[in-house]
Amino acid sequence: HEYPEVMPTGFCFMMERNLIDQIGTFDEGYVSYGEETDFWMRTITRITNGEISNWKAVLADDTYLFHERGSSFSVMPDEEHMGYRKAGASRFHSIWPTFKQWNETFDMTKTLQKLRSPIAHTLIKKENPPYSVCFVVYSTEQGCGGMKVIADIVNHLNEIGVEAKVAHIKRNPALKSIPLSSLRSGSIIFEGVDDFLHNFKERVFESGVVVAATGELMPAVAALTAQDPRLTSLHFSQSDDVSISPTKEQSKRIADANKLAEYTITNSKWTAEKMAKSVKVSGHISVGYDDLLFYPRNRADGDERPTVLISLGNTVYPFKGNDRGIDMCKALRKLCKENKKEIRILACGVDAVPSASFIVGLGLLTQTRFATLLGSEVDIYCDPTKNHSYGLPSLEAMASGVVPVCWNNKGINEYATNELDAIVLPNKTDASVLAERLYNLLFNEPKRYEGLRQEGLKTAAHFKRMKGVRQFVNLMEQTMNLRTEPKTIAIVTPHLRKYGGPTTILSTANMLKKSGHDVALYTIYTDISPDIQKQCEIPLRVDWKDIPACDVLIVNSDNPHTKFFSELAHIKKKVLLKLSHNKRFQSLEAMH
């Protein structure tokens, strides 16, 4: 939040203790009135070790203090009260004749107007973020693990000062968009691809990184970015879209679309290796699980029956493995009936399984409900998927103290090791074989089960979500050169008396500071315009003869002391800044 600068007159102060150590306390020569403004003038004009302090007083316009009643002057007659006011003002103006100049730089009406108006977008928008990034998605469904990963990345980027957004292109404009609760900033909704292409720059940003969350979205993202050098496309692939597409035609379209991305990052090693055969892959990350959600709860408080949870997804996609998952459940129930064992089989993703009514359908679960269920109700988790880019649900199960028993969907190999922390059988294994392995683990191998469970907890500890989020951000920044290495920069201006060349130098210094560099501004002469000094957002110093070692020194080309600066051996690089073509400066420039 940027607080408005004010001239303090008699309200509650909060300041750093070291300021009082430097400036001292209030001047007791004031009986009353004027002492707070005197303290402020001493602060903003003080020079310490060659540096003009340039402190500012700001109004905490989001903070409320209640002044119950006045007691100091309320008992005085008006004449006596006004006498104190006049005495304080007289003393103040005699000490600070330059106050009039400073006072003219404040417009209190303009400052307080912010408090009287609705909060505008420009007030809450980040000022000079290091870069901007927007993730483009087709869905913000609560049960989508990939969307939760994107939400965590966007939240983290915003926390570290980046301007990060989510753009939701609606497949069907008639459907209502449901916001994702874990995303701390609202999605920007577009009614379709045409709306996205025509209005993105106005509603999101004109310059930055546009991330396609799926290969299916790459044509839209590429159409937006291809003709504009200010926009860069990135494909964040969280699934093997080419292999899992329901038709060959769609698979080919996505394969062609993947080639449109300028940069590609995947969420697993195996998908990176596969995609690298046809596109340039910048790298891969391990997205990890959300350890704030997934952890062992009190299993003893749950149902006492051994419980298996299986994911059954959309039957339109054969790779989800619904059929073999249901066959496994039937084989498991048969083994239990033959051996007179009780078992509870739950299924997430479906409301019911007509061909296996004994399976309790739980519907589409939110991440919170899924985490609670794993941590307190489940003993074994089964993912029947044939192809999973990362296999996140099995990792979430391990983190919750649940043993995964699955087919080899490729993604599970990113973190799990068969027979160490999970049971992973070949993808072509018959459902009855997996059911038998699961049955033995539950009823005949208690020590083996506990060993797998404990090793799973250890494994999961190495794959936490924030580690994966930071991996993504670091990889993206390094690959795309989104952050510049900060430099130590000294800039010299001849004076700050008036607008023109000096204020251009000042603006340059402020912009370099906002870009992340360590900048100090040195002025040769100290008669500084208060209005110009207020614009200085960096250390302002007068000890220009003692500039310390730095990476870059910038001096105006017509500066009479340029020879002195050019001979400073402890400066790595020196730059002459030419601001004028005035002939009267050419002789000075020729000397340097």
XYZ file of N, CA and C in Angstrom, residues 131-140 146-147 149-155 157 162-169 183 187-188 190 196 200 204-205 209-214 217 221 234-238 265 469 472-473 476:
162
model
N 8.091 -8.102 -13.445
C 7.521 -8.586 -14.697
C 6.071 -8.985 -14.448
N 5.351 -9.263 -15.523
C 3.944 -9.658 -15.422
C 3.763 -11.031 -16.065
N 2.865 -11.820 -15.509
C 2.603 -13.154 -16.051
C 1.125 -13.476 -15.868
N 0.549 -14.123 -16.870
C -0.867 -14.510 -16.792
C -1.017 -15.956 -17.244
N -1.649 -16.778 -16.425
C -1.949 -18.169 -16.761
C -3.338 -18.217 -17.416
N -3.409 -18.811 -18.588
C -4.674 -18.913 -19.325
C -5.223 -20.315 -19.152
N -6.471 -20.419 -18.677
C -7.071 -21.724 -18.374
C -8.464 -21.805 -18.999
N -8.939 -23.025 -19.148
C -10.306 -23.270 -19.606
C -11.241 -23.554 -18.434
N -10.660 -23.853 -17.273
C -11.486 -24.258 -16.138
C -10.818 -23.861 -14.832
N -11.649 -23.495 -13.868
C -11.136 -23.239 -12.510
C -11.860 -24.150 -11.516
N -4.404 -29.749 -11.231
C -3.557 -28.867 -12.024
C -3.874 -27.409 -11.797
N -5.160 -27.086 -11.645
C -5.553 -25.702 -11.377
C -5.081 -25.255 -10.003
N -2.347 -26.235 -8.586
C -0.916 -25.939 -8.758
C -0.741 -24.527 -9.304
N -1.543 -24.181 -10.325
C -1.462 -22.841 -10.920
C -1.819 -21.776 -9.887
N -2.854 -22.036 -9.089
C -3.249 -21.071 -8.055
C -2.108 -20.835 -7.066
N -1.431 -21.906 -6.669
C -0.320 -21.760 -5.724
C 0.833 -20.966 -6.342
N 1.104 -21.177 -7.633
C 2.167 -20.432 -8.316
C 1.798 -18.952 -8.402
N 0.552 -18.671 -8.794
C 0.097 -17.278 -8.931
C 0.122 -16.572 -7.578
N -0.345 -17.241 -6.532
C -0.316 -16.637 -5.197
C 1.106 -16.290 -4.786
N 3.773 -15.794 -6.751
C 4.307 -14.717 -7.593
C 3.814 -13.362 -7.103
N 5.555 -9.842 -8.087
C 5.270 -9.986 -9.518
C 3.778 -9.724 -9.743
N 3.439 -9.169 -10.907
C 2.036 -9.015 -11.275
C 1.587 -10.315 -11.937
N 0.834 -11.138 -11.204
C 0.421 -12.453 -11.697
C -1.096 -12.559 -11.718
N -1.633 -13.100 -12.799
C -3.075 -13.178 -12.972
C -3.471 -14.530 -13.566
N -4.779 -14.817 -13.524
C -5.350 -15.981 -14.194
C -6.448 -15.489 -15.127
N -6.368 -15.868 -16.399
C -7.405 -15.552 -17.378
C -8.190 -16.822 -17.677
N -9.483 -16.780 -17.473
C -10.350 -17.942 -17.676
C -11.161 -17.733 -18.951
N -10.861 -18.524 -19.983
C -11.648 -18.499 -21.221
C -12.778 -19.514 -21.080
N -7.317 -19.464 -4.972
C -6.689 -18.380 -5.725
C -7.040 -17.066 -5.040
N -10.111 -14.458 -10.926
C -9.820 -14.734 -12.332
C -10.433 -13.644 -13.206
N -9.787 -13.383 -14.334
C -10.333 -12.455 -15.323
C -11.079 -13.304 -16.348
N -13.141 -14.330 -19.649
C -13.374 -14.015 -21.048
C -14.463 -14.950 -21.574
N -11.068 -13.044 -25.663
C -9.701 -13.112 -25.135
C -8.727 -12.382 -26.063
N -7.612 -8.847 -24.247
C -6.591 -9.234 -23.269
C -5.724 -8.050 -22.865
N -5.857 -7.174 -19.071
C -4.826 -7.896 -18.310
C -3.528 -7.092 -18.291
N -2.757 -7.128 -19.357
C -1.564 -6.281 -19.478
C -1.120 -6.238 -20.937
N 4.412 -12.280 -19.795
C 4.436 -13.696 -20.184
C 3.012 -14.243 -20.137
N 2.575 -14.854 -21.211
C 1.237 -15.453 -21.274
C 1.413 -16.968 -21.285
N 0.884 -17.635 -20.258
C 1.115 -19.069 -20.055
C -0.131 -19.865 -20.432
N 0.018 -20.785 -21.369
C -1.065 -21.707 -21.705
C -1.027 -22.876 -20.727
N -2.138 -23.121 -20.036
C -2.172 -24.189 -19.042
C -2.321 -25.567 -19.665
N -2.716 -25.633 -20.938
C -2.813 -26.898 -21.655
C -2.398 -26.671 -23.110
N -4.865 -24.894 -25.400
C -4.957 -23.431 -25.341
C -3.842 -22.722 -26.115
N -3.205 -18.654 -27.295
C -2.093 -17.899 -26.717
C -1.121 -17.456 -27.806
N 4.362 -19.086 -23.154
C 4.940 -20.201 -22.407
C 3.876 -21.272 -22.257
N 4.247 -22.520 -22.533
C 3.335 -23.647 -22.334
C 3.757 -24.380 -21.065
N 2.888 -24.366 -20.061
C 3.135 -25.133 -18.838
C 2.350 -26.430 -18.966
N 3.036 -27.485 -19.408
C 2.377 -28.763 -19.686
C 2.279 -29.593 -18.412
N 1.036 -29.842 -17.977
C 0.816 -30.656 -16.791
C 0.209 -32.016 -17.124
N 7.611 -25.639 -20.313
C 8.006 -26.230 -19.026
C 7.001 -27.330 -18.710
N 6.779 -24.882 -6.490
C 6.421 -23.533 -6.942
C 7.676 -22.708 -7.180
N 9.463 -23.759 -10.326
C 8.834 -23.213 -11.529
C 9.242 -21.756 -11.727
N 9.131 -20.952 -10.676
C 9.445 -19.527 -10.791
C 10.905 -19.324 -11.175
N 11.447 -20.418 -14.843
C 10.851 -19.442 -15.754
C 11.692 -18.168 -15.822
